[in-house]
Tab-separated table of C-alpha atoms in Angstrom:
chain	number	residue	atom	x	y	z
A	152	UNK	CA	0.000	0.000	0.000
A	153	UNK	CA	1.052	3.585	-0.465
A	154	UNK	CA	2.384	5.482	2.550
A	155	UNK	CA	0.797	8.736	3.594
A	156	UNK	CA	1.535	11.705	5.803
A	157	UNK	CA	-0.943	10.253	8.261
A	158	UNK	CA	1.109	8.465	10.908
A	159	UNK	CA	-0.607	5.528	12.462
A	160	UNK	CA	0.286	3.638	15.599
A	161	UNK	CA	-1.360	0.220	15.264
A	162	UNK	CA	-4.961	-0.635	14.616
A	163	UNK	CA	-7.096	2.434	13.990
A	164	UNK	CA	-10.601	3.666	14.197
A	165	UNK	CA	-14.132	3.095	15.316
A	166	UNK	CA	-17.829	3.359	14.709
A	167	UNK	CA	-20.796	3.114	17.034
A	168	UNK	CA	-24.358	3.604	18.134
A	169	UNK	CA	-25.715	6.574	20.057
A	170	UNK	CA	-22.344	8.276	19.888
A	171	UNK	CA	-21.811	11.382	21.967
A	172	UNK	CA	-19.159	14.056	21.597
A	173	UNK	CA	-17.466	16.086	24.292
A	174	UNK	CA	-15.506	19.226	23.529
A	175	UNK	CA	-12.804	20.244	25.975
A	176	UNK	CA	-11.741	23.865	25.809
A	177	UNK	CA	-8.055	24.889	25.705
A	178	UNK	CA	-7.924	25.873	29.363
A	179	UNK	CA	-6.409	24.258	32.427
A	180	UNK	CA	-7.586	20.774	33.281
A	181	UNK	CA	-9.546	22.114	36.229
A	182	UNK	CA	-11.484	24.422	33.902
A	183	UNK	CA	-12.246	21.871	31.226
A	184	UNK	CA	-15.886	21.689	30.238
A	185	UNK	CA	-17.664	18.690	28.827
A	186	UNK	CA	-20.373	19.366	26.284
A	187	UNK	CA	-22.887	16.889	24.938
A	188	UNK	CA	-22.804	17.530	21.209
A	189	UNK	CA	-25.419	14.970	20.233
A	190	UNK	CA	-25.231	11.551	18.594
A	191	UNK	CA	-22.475	10.726	16.144
A	192	UNK	CA	-24.841	8.611	14.089
A	193	UNK	CA	-28.427	9.786	14.010
A	194	UNK	CA	-30.706	7.227	15.612
A	195	UNK	CA	-33.194	7.144	12.760
A	196	UNK	CA	-30.398	6.474	10.275
A	197	UNK	CA	-28.517	3.875	12.280
A	198	UNK	CA	-31.426	1.470	12.357
A	199	UNK	CA	-31.150	-2.122	13.544
A	200	UNK	CA	-27.993	-3.313	11.855
A	201	UNK	CA	-29.405	-6.847	11.888
A	202	UNK	CA	-31.453	-5.872	8.840
A	203	UNK	CA	-28.202	-5.632	6.901
A	204	UNK	CA	-27.359	-9.273	7.428
A	205	UNK	CA	-28.939	-12.578	6.499
A	206	UNK	CA	-29.110	-15.306	9.116
A	207	UNK	CA	-26.167	-15.604	11.516
A	208	UNK	CA	-23.348	-14.737	9.142
A	209	UNK	CA	-22.218	-11.624	10.986
A	210	UNK	CA	-19.724	-10.909	13.757
A	211	UNK	CA	-21.557	-10.326	17.063
A	212	UNK	CA	-19.585	-8.764	19.895
A	213	UNK	CA	-19.975	-11.763	22.174
A	214	UNK	CA	-17.438	-13.706	20.087
A	215	UNK	CA	-13.749	-13.210	20.919
A	216	UNK	CA	-13.808	-9.480	21.601
A	217	UNK	CA	-11.636	-7.314	19.410
A	218	UNK	CA	-11.338	-9.882	16.669
A	219	UNK	CA	-12.703	-10.731	13.286
A	220	UNK	CA	-14.339	-14.029	14.285
A	221	UNK	CA	-11.268	-16.099	15.259
A	222	UNK	CA	-8.961	-13.061	15.277
A	223	UNK	CA	-7.112	-14.249	12.223
A	224	UNK	CA	-6.072	-11.297	10.083
A	225	UNK	CA	-3.853	-11.193	7.052
A	226	UNK	CA	-1.094	-9.278	8.826
A	227	UNK	CA	-1.157	-11.061	12.190
A	228	UNK	CA	-1.971	-14.589	13.255
A	229	UNK	CA	-3.575	-13.988	16.625
A	230	UNK	CA	-5.659	-16.577	18.414
A	231	UNK	CA	-8.727	-16.596	20.582
A	232	UNK	CA	-6.665	-17.158	23.727
A	233	UNK	CA	-4.963	-13.775	23.445
A	234	UNK	CA	-6.197	-11.391	26.131
A	235	UNK	CA	-3.672	-8.583	25.793
A	236	UNK	CA	-6.334	-6.308	24.352
A	237	UNK	CA	-8.555	-6.642	27.413
A	238	UNK	CA	-6.504	-4.217	29.522
A	239	UNK	CA	-5.343	-0.614	29.379
A	240	UNK	CA	-2.076	-0.600	31.335
A	241	UNK	CA	-0.504	-2.203	34.376
A	242	UNK	CA	2.090	-4.571	35.803
A	243	UNK	CA	2.215	-8.336	35.930
A	244	UNK	CA	3.650	-10.386	38.793
A	245	UNK	CA	6.608	-11.950	37.009
A	246	UNK	CA	9.409	-9.480	37.713
A	247	UNK	CA	9.828	-6.610	40.135
A	248	UNK	CA	13.140	-5.230	38.908
A	249	UNK	CA	11.790	-3.790	35.647
A	250	UNK	CA	8.851	-1.777	36.932
A	251	UNK	CA	10.225	1.464	35.553
A	252	UNK	CA	7.521	1.076	32.895
A	253	UNK	CA	4.323	-0.938	32.595
A	254	UNK	CA	4.369	-4.575	31.527
A	255	UNK	CA	1.385	-4.027	29.255
A	256	UNK	CA	-0.544	-1.098	27.842
A	257	UNK	CA	-3.058	-0.284	25.142
A	258	UNK	CA	-1.725	2.298	22.709
A	259	UNK	CA	-5.263	3.247	21.702
A	260	UNK	CA	-4.231	3.150	18.054
A	261	UNK	CA	-2.743	6.593	18.461
A	262	UNK	CA	-2.629	8.380	15.113
A	263	UNK	CA	-1.337	11.821	14.154
A	264	UNK	CA	-1.602	13.948	11.028
A	265	UNK	CA	1.137	16.338	9.862
A	266	UNK	CA	0.115	17.316	6.355
A	267	UNK	CA	2.923	19.786	5.677
A	268	UNK	CA	5.501	17.791	7.656
A	269	UNK	CA	6.586	20.779	9.717
A	270	UNK	CA	6.802	18.769	12.922
A	271	UNK	CA	3.512	20.076	14.343
A	272	UNK	CA	0.515	17.771	14.157
A	273	UNK	CA	-2.720	19.313	12.938
A	274	UNK	CA	-4.685	16.679	14.801
A	275	UNK	CA	-4.362	13.373	16.599
A	276	UNK	CA	-6.733	10.751	17.886
A	277	UNK	CA	-6.646	7.809	20.248
A	278	UNK	CA	-9.225	5.151	21.060
A	279	UNK	CA	-10.345	3.900	24.456
A	280	UNK	CA	-11.785	0.627	25.677
A	281	UNK	CA	-13.959	1.853	28.532
A	282	UNK	CA	-15.281	-1.443	29.853
A	283	UNK	CA	-12.259	-3.654	29.205
A	284	UNK	CA	-14.002	-6.051	26.832
A	285	UNK	CA	-11.316	-5.751	24.161
A	286	UNK	CA	-13.357	-3.540	21.822
A	287	UNK	CA	-12.992	0.219	21.618
A	288	UNK	CA	-15.974	2.200	22.900
A	289	UNK	CA	-14.963	5.700	21.835
A	290	UNK	CA	-12.090	7.940	20.873
A	291	UNK	CA	-10.458	11.240	21.749
A	292	UNK	CA	-9.720	13.708	18.989
A	293	UNK	CA	-7.238	16.534	19.621
A	294	UNK	CA	-6.859	19.529	17.297
A	295	UNK	CA	-4.193	22.243	17.140
A	296	UNK	CA	-6.152	24.941	15.353
A	297	UNK	CA	-3.528	27.714	15.531
A	298	UNK	CA	-0.491	25.438	15.057
A	299	UNK	CA	1.271	26.777	18.145
A	300	UNK	CA	2.487	23.387	19.311
A	301	UNK	CA	-0.325	22.663	21.771
A	302	UNK	CA	-3.655	21.022	21.085
A	303	UNK	CA	-6.463	23.532	21.557
A	304	UNK	CA	-9.495	21.248	21.707
A	305	UNK	CA	-10.130	17.712	22.841
A	306	UNK	CA	-13.317	16.039	21.651
A	307	UNK	CA	-14.498	12.687	22.929
A	308	UNK	CA	-16.799	10.570	20.776
A	309	UNK	CA	-18.711	7.955	22.755
A	310	UNK	CA	-19.846	5.077	20.604
A	311	UNK	CA	-22.108	3.139	22.940
A	312	UNK	CA	-23.650	3.216	26.384
A	313	UNK	CA	-20.467	2.005	28.037
A	314	UNK	CA	-18.790	5.243	27.010
A	315	UNK	CA	-21.729	7.504	27.860
A	316	UNK	CA	-20.945	10.876	29.424
A	317	UNK	CA	-23.562	10.272	32.108
A	318	UNK	CA	-22.254	9.983	35.645
A	319	UNK	CA	-19.315	11.533	37.448
A	320	UNK	CA	-17.049	8.483	37.747
A	321	UNK	CA	-13.475	9.852	37.493
A	322	UNK	CA	-12.534	6.752	35.500
A	323	UNK	CA	-15.257	7.265	32.893
A	324	UNK	CA	-14.127	8.200	29.412
A	325	UNK	CA	-15.819	11.588	29.654
A	326	UNK	CA	-13.911	12.772	32.720
A	327	UNK	CA	-11.013	15.215	32.443
A	328	UNK	CA	-8.952	12.814	34.558
A	329	UNK	CA	-9.471	10.066	32.001
A	330	UNK	CA	-8.662	12.450	29.149
A	331	UNK	CA	-5.465	13.677	30.791
A	332	UNK	CA	-4.379	10.057	31.204
A	333	UNK	CA	-5.074	9.322	27.539
A	334	UNK	CA	-3.852	12.325	25.539
A	335	UNK	CA	-0.885	14.664	25.869
A	336	UNK	CA	-1.314	18.378	25.222
A	337	UNK	CA	1.739	18.886	23.045
A	338	UNK	CA	1.182	18.650	19.298
A	339	UNK	CA	4.885	18.809	18.421
A	340	UNK	CA	6.833	15.832	17.201
A	341	UNK	CA	9.452	15.089	19.858
A	342	UNK	CA	13.113	14.201	19.410
A	343	UNK	CA	14.947	12.146	22.035
A	344	UNK	CA	18.740	11.899	21.907
A	345	UNK	CA	20.717	9.960	24.471
A	346	UNK	CA	21.863	6.549	25.663
A	347	UNK	CA	19.742	3.471	26.318
A	348	UNK	CA	19.738	2.819	30.066
A	349	UNK	CA	17.586	-0.321	29.879
A	350	UNK	CA	14.934	-2.005	27.749
A	351	UNK	CA	11.969	-4.295	28.332
A	352	UNK	CA	9.413	-6.114	26.231
A	353	UNK	CA	5.910	-4.767	26.752
A	354	UNK	CA	2.613	-6.298	25.654
A	355	UNK	CA	0.784	-3.775	23.465
A	356	UNK	CA	-2.606	-5.277	22.685
A	357	UNK	CA	-1.768	-8.264	20.464
A	358	UNK	CA	1.930	-7.578	19.954
A	359	UNK	CA	5.202	-7.317	21.869
A	360	UNK	CA	6.933	-3.945	21.717
A	361	UNK	CA	10.387	-2.952	22.908
A	362	UNK	CA	10.307	-0.028	25.318
A	363	UNK	CA	13.498	1.783	26.271
A	364	UNK	CA	14.452	3.980	29.175
A	365	UNK	CA	16.668	6.580	27.540
A	366	UNK	CA	19.040	8.801	29.494
A	367	UNK	CA	19.069	12.021	27.546
A	368	UNK	CA	22.147	14.132	27.044
A	369	UNK	CA	20.818	16.648	29.568
A	370	UNK	CA	20.621	13.946	32.251
A	371	UNK	CA	16.849	13.495	32.211
A	372	UNK	CA	15.123	10.179	31.503
A	373	UNK	CA	12.518	9.510	28.810
A	374	UNK	CA	10.510	6.386	27.982
A	375	UNK	CA	10.308	5.431	24.299
A	376	UNK	CA	8.213	2.764	22.571
A	377	UNK	CA	10.551	1.589	19.810
A	378	UNK	CA	7.936	-0.523	18.047
A	379	UNK	CA	7.313	-4.251	17.498
A	380	UNK	CA	10.173	-6.448	18.726
A	381	UNK	CA	10.044	-8.546	15.565
A	382	UNK	CA	11.255	-5.594	13.465
A	383	UNK	CA	14.219	-4.511	15.597
A	384	UNK	CA	16.703	-7.385	15.361
A	385	UNK	CA	18.939	-5.512	12.931
A	386	UNK	CA	19.509	-2.586	15.308
A	387	UNK	CA	21.843	-2.338	18.300
A	388	UNK	CA	19.429	-1.500	21.078
A	389	UNK	CA	21.314	-2.885	24.073
A	390	UNK	CA	21.948	-0.936	27.249
A	391	UNK	CA	24.622	1.700	26.718
A	392	UNK	CA	23.935	2.120	23.008
A	393	UNK	CA	23.387	5.658	21.705
A	394	UNK	CA	19.987	6.330	20.175
A	395	UNK	CA	17.926	9.078	18.578
A	396	UNK	CA	14.147	8.724	18.305
A	397	UNK	CA	11.436	10.908	16.801
A	398	UNK	CA	7.698	10.715	17.412
A	399	UNK	CA	4.665	12.099	19.239
A	400	UNK	CA	4.348	12.142	22.997
A	401	UNK	CA	1.415	10.423	24.621
A	402	UNK	CA	0.280	9.451	28.108
A	403	UNK	CA	0.111	5.965	29.586
A	404	UNK	CA	-1.254	6.199	33.086
A	405	UNK	CA	1.016	8.596	34.970
A	406	UNK	CA	3.897	8.200	32.517
A	407	UNK	CA	4.815	10.162	29.409
A	408	UNK	CA	5.846	8.037	26.455
A	409	UNK	CA	7.393	8.842	23.089
A	410	UNK	CA	5.872	6.627	20.391
A	411	UNK	CA	8.755	6.434	17.954
A	412	UNK	CA	8.051	6.930	14.276
A	413	UNK	CA	11.739	6.864	13.362
A	414	UNK	CA	14.850	5.770	15.229
A	415	UNK	CA	18.591	6.029	14.635
A	416	UNK	CA	20.891	3.500	16.261
A	417	UNK	CA	24.210	1.867	15.397
A	418	UNK	CA	24.589	4.224	12.447
A	419	UNK	CA	21.303	3.075	10.925
A	420	UNK	CA	18.110	5.085	10.579
A	421	UNK	CA	14.856	3.165	10.349
A	422	UNK	CA	11.175	4.043	10.183
A	423	UNK	CA	9.061	2.193	12.726
A	424	UNK	CA	6.400	0.056	11.074
A	425	UNK	CA	3.171	0.479	13.008
A	426	UNK	CA	0.911	-0.560	10.166
A	427	UNK	CA	-2.665	-1.454	10.873
A	428	UNK	CA	-4.071	-4.900	10.516
A	429	UNK	CA	-5.343	-5.660	7.043
A	430	UNK	CA	-8.118	-7.866	5.766
A	431	UNK	CA	-9.147	-8.845	2.254
A	432	UNK	CA	-12.887	-8.939	1.631
A	433	UNK	CA	-15.636	-8.730	-0.962
A	434	UNK	CA	-18.232	-5.957	-0.855
A	435	UNK	CA	-21.662	-7.500	-0.289
A	436	UNK	CA	-23.695	-4.278	-0.183
A	437	UNK	CA	-23.395	-0.560	0.531
A	438	UNK	CA	-25.312	1.936	2.668
A	439	UNK	CA	-25.132	5.639	3.497
A	440	UNK	CA	-25.822	7.223	6.884
A	441	UNK	CA	-25.802	10.852	8.068
A	442	UNK	CA	-22.917	11.629	10.417
A	443	UNK	CA	-22.824	15.038	12.094
A	444	UNK	CA	-23.718	17.090	9.041
A	445	UNK	CA	-22.064	14.820	6.485
A	446	UNK	CA	-22.972	11.548	4.820
A	447	UNK	CA	-20.794	8.486	5.374
A	448	UNK	CA	-20.663	5.371	3.270
A	449	UNK	CA	-20.903	2.027	5.027
A	450	UNK	CA	-20.013	-1.248	3.390
A	451	UNK	CA	-21.116	-4.731	4.271
A	452	UNK	CA	-18.120	-6.917	3.451
A	453	UNK	CA	-17.408	-10.623	3.603
A	454	UNK	CA	-13.820	-11.628	4.430
A	455	UNK	CA	-12.393	-15.058	3.807
A	456	UNK	CA	-13.934	-16.565	6.950
A	457	UNK	CA	-17.425	-15.813	5.599
A	458	UNK	CA	-18.519	-13.675	8.565
A	459	UNK	CA	-19.956	-10.382	7.337
A	460	UNK	CA	-18.945	-7.088	8.899
A	461	UNK	CA	-19.998	-3.450	8.572
A	462	UNK	CA	-17.260	-0.999	7.602
A	463	UNK	CA	-17.377	2.802	7.717
A	464	UNK	CA	-15.228	4.177	4.885
A	465	UNK	CA	-15.746	7.840	5.685
A	466	UNK	CA	-17.539	10.733	3.992
A	467	UNK	CA	-19.178	10.132	0.632
A	468	UNK	CA	-17.682	13.452	-0.473
A	469	UNK	CA	-14.157	12.169	0.165
A	470	UNK	CA	-11.546	11.003	-2.311
A	471	UNK	CA	-12.776	7.438	-2.752
A	472	UNK	CA	-13.927	6.157	-6.127
A	473	UNK	CA	-17.345	4.584	-6.469
A	474	UNK	CA	-17.497	1.299	-4.556
A	475	UNK	CA	-19.811	-1.339	-5.971
A	476	UNK	CA	-21.197	-4.663	-4.789
A	477	UNK	CA	-18.753	-7.405	-5.735
A	478	UNK	CA	-15.640	-5.221	-5.521
A	479	UNK	CA	-12.595	-6.840	-3.921
A	480	UNK	CA	-11.063	-4.582	-1.284
A	481	UNK	CA	-8.218	-4.589	1.223
A	482	UNK	CA	-9.043	-2.739	4.427
A	483	UNK	CA	-6.990	-1.380	7.292
A	484	UNK	CA	-8.774	-0.386	10.463
A	485	UNK	CA	-9.880	-1.191	13.989
A	486	UNK	CA	-12.766	-3.275	15.170
A	487	UNK	CA	-15.104	-1.606	17.661
A	488	UNK	CA	-18.341	-2.275	19.445
A	489	UNK	CA	-21.481	-0.786	17.928
A	490	UNK	CA	-24.509	-1.986	19.859
A	491	UNK	CA	-24.310	-5.793	19.542
A	492	UNK	CA	-22.237	-5.746	16.368
A	493	UNK	CA	-18.616	-5.283	15.546
A	494	UNK	CA	-17.940	-2.466	13.136
A	495	UNK	CA	-14.702	-1.573	11.416
A	496	UNK	CA	-13.993	2.066	10.736
A	497	UNK	CA	-11.469	1.896	7.955
A	498	UNK	CA	-8.242	3.846	8.047
A	499	UNK	CA	-7.446	3.022	4.439
A	500	UNK	CA	-8.894	0.980	1.618
A	501	UNK	CA	-7.283	-0.517	-1.463
A	502	UNK	CA	-9.420	-0.941	-4.571
A	503	UNK	CA	-8.045	-2.402	-7.811
A	504	UNK	CA	-4.496	-2.018	-6.525
A	505	UNK	CA	-4.858	1.664	-5.617
A	506	UNK	CA	-4.794	2.678	-1.949
A	507	UNK	CA	-6.801	5.543	-0.487
A	508	UNK	CA	-6.342	7.093	2.944
A	509	UNK	CA	-9.492	7.936	4.891
A	510	UNK	CA	-9.043	11.050	6.998
A	511	UNK	CA	-11.143	11.426	10.116
A	512	UNK	CA	-11.042	14.624	12.096
A	513	UNK	CA	-13.295	16.912	14.081
A	514	UNK	CA	-15.934	18.717	12.054
A	515	UNK	CA	-15.877	22.470	11.590
A	516	UNK	CA	-18.569	22.871	14.244
A	517	UNK	CA	-16.122	21.612	16.849
A	518	UNK	CA	-13.811	24.571	16.243
A	519	UNK	CA	-16.454	27.024	17.396
A	520	UNK	CA	-16.582	25.398	20.827
A	521	UNK	CA	-12.967	26.007	21.782
A	522	UNK	CA	-13.486	28.693	24.362
A	523	UNK	CA	-10.704	30.475	26.249
């Protein structure tokens, strides 16, 4: 597939029922306001998705959460016993001498967009699994409207009842505490230069990543996710090795983390492959639904396992060519929970050998709610 300016950090994107949006003004955390901006999909348009399927040939959410039936994708060979995607972050009980960083965390499919490649991200988004069932329930969208290096607005899109803004639970997705633990305010791409103090393998959903504690040249310490372990054998990443890493900064619990997009070690510079999962499928039928002032196209597709799935491929007015029943497509995206169905919101789609990126960002109406 073609590569784009849109940087993606593992599986991306979601769709849901009764979605709610919260806009967080660019003030201090204590002053943040949460606003109910109405459903993401209009209720009368997102009718019972069961009508789109025949019989039991769909993927209900009570089967192996977070997976496409048996969680067998083209890019990864996961199995139904994998539970890494059921947790956000934490420690296991195996070792106590490496607790400088978590033993597992969910990267939320962090994605950033830097269209002009000036090192300042126009927007970023990250998904959250509110109830720990392995399927994303909503996502945060951050926007730097004035390109000053700090995100000005944070919008949360709740995709189901589990992610509802109702209630004052500080651990709910709508709370400012939850937001501050999920998204960092800086919109600048970070550079870390220093020496590797130590490394550890960390479970990141369905993969093992190598995380490094880097002692910077100024004496401070920074944590860096260097990407999937399987791709790093050719680099010298042992303790004491010099390293330079570039990427966005995010939050994992109470820790700041650089999610490396590019690293330089042992005289070699390498881009970090954080590609999304891919699946090949045939288009069974198409639908359109209104989404916050625009119209999105939804596909019903059948992958090789025969279990149908709904896929949101973004605004009809986007850059996609006409998609017809019977078309063979390759999709990248993230599975989420929409009512009692899994839905894939595609990050990219390949049709007849040509790949198209699907951009998803806050609508223009969100900008008016920034506040001061």
